[in-house]
Amino acid sequence: MSSKAIDITLLGRTYSIACPQGQEAALRHVASNLEKQLSSLKARTNNISREEIAIMAALNIGYELLEEQQKNQDYIRQMDNKIGLLQSTLEDALVERATKPDENSL
């Protein structure tokens, strides 16, 4: 897959980033969200370096990702439980049907 360079601006500094073809809009969207977070952190803090702002943003984003992963795992567990219950119910119904005398043969 080929890639091309995309220019993004973060905290007033422009970076040229290699991006797979067809993913430019996604990269720009991510860069826009990151710029919002960086600008917000910069506005709330005094006299900290770009590096410290970037570290704080990375930690915030990492925490948000962890929360979403945990929600996803909880959802998967819930669905596994529901599927197990459904399978058990179906198996019980099939066993009950198989052991019941056929009313038509009487």
PDB file of C-alpha atoms in Angstrom:
ATOM      1  CA  MET A   1       0.000   0.000   0.000  1.00  0.00           C
ATOM      2  CA  SER A   2       1.436   3.349  -1.000  1.00  0.00           C
ATOM      3  CA  SER A   3       1.515   6.386   1.230  1.00  0.00           C
ATOM      4  CA  LYS A   4       1.872  10.095   0.843  1.00  0.00           C
ATOM      5  CA  ALA A   5       2.880  12.893   3.170  1.00  0.00           C
ATOM      6  CA  ILE A   6       0.149  14.892   4.881  1.00  0.00           C
ATOM      7  CA  ASP A   7       0.857  18.181   6.633  1.00  0.00           C
ATOM      8  CA  ILE A   8      -0.738  18.583  10.050  1.00  0.00           C
ATOM      9  CA  THR A   9      -0.318  21.448  12.495  1.00  0.00           C
ATOM     10  CA  LEU A  10      -0.082  20.932  16.241  1.00  0.00           C
ATOM     11  CA  LEU A  11       0.451  23.864  18.617  1.00  0.00           C
ATOM     12  CA  GLY A  12       1.498  26.096  15.743  1.00  0.00           C
ATOM     13  CA  ARG A  13       4.123  23.699  14.400  1.00  0.00           C
ATOM     14  CA  THR A  14       3.589  21.890  11.085  1.00  0.00           C
ATOM     15  CA  TYR A  15       4.571  18.242  10.700  1.00  0.00           C
ATOM     16  CA  SER A  16       4.725  16.219   7.513  1.00  0.00           C
ATOM     17  CA  ILE A  17       3.370  12.735   8.297  1.00  0.00           C
ATOM     18  CA  ALA A  18       3.423   9.697   6.004  1.00  0.00           C
ATOM     19  CA  CYS A  19      -0.125   8.409   5.597  1.00  0.00           C
ATOM     20  CA  PRO A  20      -1.454   5.350   3.728  1.00  0.00           C
ATOM     21  CA  GLN A  21      -3.468   6.337   0.700  1.00  0.00           C
ATOM     22  CA  GLY A  22      -7.161   6.552   1.498  1.00  0.00           C
ATOM     23  CA  GLN A  23      -6.548   7.270   5.202  1.00  0.00           C
ATOM     24  CA  GLU A  24      -5.911  11.014   4.881  1.00  0.00           C
ATOM     25  CA  ALA A  25      -9.305  12.039   6.280  1.00  0.00           C
ATOM     26  CA  ALA A  26      -8.851   9.774   9.308  1.00  0.00           C
ATOM     27  CA  LEU A  27      -5.396  11.218  10.009  1.00  0.00           C
ATOM     28  CA  ARG A  28      -6.701  14.764   9.708  1.00  0.00           C
ATOM     29  CA  HIS A  29      -9.580  13.929  12.066  1.00  0.00           C
ATOM     30  CA  VAL A  30      -7.201  12.450  14.650  1.00  0.00           C
ATOM     31  CA  ALA A  31      -4.846  15.415  14.278  1.00  0.00           C
ATOM     32  CA  SER A  32      -7.740  17.832  14.780  1.00  0.00           C
ATOM     33  CA  ASN A  33      -8.814  16.057  17.976  1.00  0.00           C
ATOM     34  CA  LEU A  34      -5.225  16.014  19.212  1.00  0.00           C
ATOM     35  CA  GLU A  35      -4.815  19.727  18.466  1.00  0.00           C
ATOM     36  CA  LYS A  36      -7.955  20.468  20.511  1.00  0.00           C
ATOM     37  CA  GLN A  37      -6.614  18.465  23.439  1.00  0.00           C
ATOM     38  CA  LEU A  38      -3.136  20.020  23.222  1.00  0.00           C
ATOM     39  CA  SER A  39      -4.569  23.539  23.014  1.00  0.00           C
ATOM     40  CA  SER A  40      -6.855  22.874  25.969  1.00  0.00           C
ATOM     41  CA  LEU A  41      -3.958  21.558  28.067  1.00  0.00           C
ATOM     42  CA  LYS A  42      -1.779  24.512  27.081  1.00  0.00           C
ATOM     43  CA  ALA A  43      -4.506  26.970  28.054  1.00  0.00           C
ATOM     44  CA  ARG A  44      -4.992  25.322  31.476  1.00  0.00           C
ATOM     45  CA  THR A  45      -1.317  25.086  32.367  1.00  0.00           C
ATOM     46  CA  ASN A  46       1.327  27.760  32.725  1.00  0.00           C
ATOM     47  CA  ASN A  47       4.909  27.626  31.593  1.00  0.00           C
ATOM     48  CA  ILE A  48       5.208  23.983  30.609  1.00  0.00           C
ATOM     49  CA  SER A  49       7.058  22.766  27.561  1.00  0.00           C
ATOM     50  CA  ARG A  50       5.603  21.258  24.404  1.00  0.00           C
ATOM     51  CA  GLU A  51       7.061  17.954  25.508  1.00  0.00           C
ATOM     52  CA  GLU A  52       5.227  18.061  28.846  1.00  0.00           C
ATOM     53  CA  ILE A  53       1.980  19.021  27.106  1.00  0.00           C
ATOM     54  CA  ALA A  54       2.441  16.125  24.673  1.00  0.00           C
ATOM     55  CA  ILE A  55       3.085  13.704  27.553  1.00  0.00           C
ATOM     56  CA  MET A  56      -0.033  14.893  29.386  1.00  0.00           C
ATOM     57  CA  ALA A  57      -2.094  14.527  26.206  1.00  0.00           C
ATOM     58  CA  ALA A  58      -0.680  11.038  25.596  1.00  0.00           C
ATOM     59  CA  LEU A  59      -1.602  10.002  29.129  1.00  0.00           C
ATOM     60  CA  ASN A  60      -5.134  11.401  28.727  1.00  0.00           C
ATOM     61  CA  ILE A  61      -5.609   9.648  25.397  1.00  0.00           C
ATOM     62  CA  GLY A  62      -4.165   6.419  26.801  1.00  0.00           C
ATOM     63  CA  TYR A  63      -6.597   6.563  29.708  1.00  0.00           C
ATOM     64  CA  GLU A  64      -9.544   7.185  27.371  1.00  0.00           C
ATOM     65  CA  LEU A  65      -8.449   4.207  25.263  1.00  0.00           C
ATOM     66  CA  LEU A  66      -8.190   1.994  28.349  1.00  0.00           C
ATOM     67  CA  GLU A  67     -11.707   3.002  29.432  1.00  0.00           C
ATOM     68  CA  GLU A  68     -13.097   2.160  25.987  1.00  0.00           C
ATOM     69  CA  GLN A  69     -11.279  -1.192  25.943  1.00  0.00           C
ATOM     70  CA  GLN A  70     -12.735  -2.047  29.354  1.00  0.00           C
ATOM     71  CA  LYS A  71     -16.241  -1.102  28.178  1.00  0.00           C
ATOM     72  CA  ASN A  72     -15.726  -3.295  25.126  1.00  0.00           C
ATOM     73  CA  GLN A  73     -14.581  -6.235  27.283  1.00  0.00           C
ATOM     74  CA  ASP A  74     -17.606  -5.789  29.573  1.00  0.00           C
ATOM     75  CA  TYR A  75     -19.901  -5.766  26.549  1.00  0.00           C
ATOM     76  CA  ILE A  76     -18.250  -8.926  25.162  1.00  0.00           C
ATOM     77  CA  ARG A  77     -18.710 -10.681  28.525  1.00  0.00           C
ATOM     78  CA  GLN A  78     -22.370  -9.654  28.638  1.00  0.00           C
ATOM     79  CA  MET A  79     -22.944 -10.938  25.110  1.00  0.00           C
ATOM     80  CA  ASP A  80     -21.137 -14.215  25.903  1.00  0.00           C
ATOM     81  CA  ASN A  81     -23.405 -14.683  28.935  1.00  0.00           C
ATOM     82  CA  LYS A  82     -26.537 -13.959  26.900  1.00  0.00           C
ATOM     83  CA  ILE A  83     -25.436 -16.315  24.130  1.00  0.00           C
ATOM     84  CA  GLY A  84     -24.708 -19.033  26.715  1.00  0.00           C
ATOM     85  CA  LEU A  85     -28.157 -18.571  28.255  1.00  0.00           C
ATOM     86  CA  LEU A  86     -29.800 -18.704  24.834  1.00  0.00           C
ATOM     87  CA  GLN A  87     -27.890 -21.874  23.900  1.00  0.00           C
ATOM     88  CA  SER A  88     -28.844 -23.497  27.192  1.00  0.00           C
ATOM     89  CA  THR A  89     -32.504 -22.570  26.728  1.00  0.00           C
ATOM     90  CA  LEU A  90     -32.524 -23.968  23.188  1.00  0.00           C
ATOM     91  CA  GLU A  91     -30.799 -27.191  24.271  1.00  0.00           C
ATOM     92  CA  ASP A  92     -33.291 -27.648  27.122  1.00  0.00           C
ATOM     93  CA  ALA A  93     -36.214 -27.095  24.749  1.00  0.00           C
ATOM     94  CA  LEU A  94     -34.805 -29.596  22.244  1.00  0.00           C
ATOM     95  CA  VAL A  95     -34.251 -32.229  24.960  1.00  0.00           C
ATOM     96  CA  GLU A  96     -37.760 -31.664  26.291  1.00  0.00           C
ATOM     97  CA  ARG A  97     -39.227 -32.002  22.816  1.00  0.00           C
ATOM     98  CA  ALA A  98     -37.244 -35.149  22.079  1.00  0.00           C
ATOM     99  CA  THR A  99     -38.359 -36.858  25.311  1.00  0.00           C
ATOM    100  CA  LYS A 100     -42.033 -35.886  24.983  1.00  0.00           C
ATOM    101  CA  PRO A 101     -44.265 -38.518  23.423  1.00  0.00           C
ATOM    102  CA  ASP A 102     -45.469 -37.624  19.940  1.00  0.00           C
ATOM    103  CA  GLU A 103     -49.107 -36.586  20.296  1.00  0.00           C
ATOM    104  CA  ASN A 104     -49.868 -37.408  16.645  1.00  0.00           C
ATOM    105  CA  SER A 105     -48.885 -41.065  17.021  1.00  0.00           C
ATOM    106  CA  LEU A 106     -51.510 -41.753  19.730  1.00  0.00           C
TER     107      LEU A 106
END
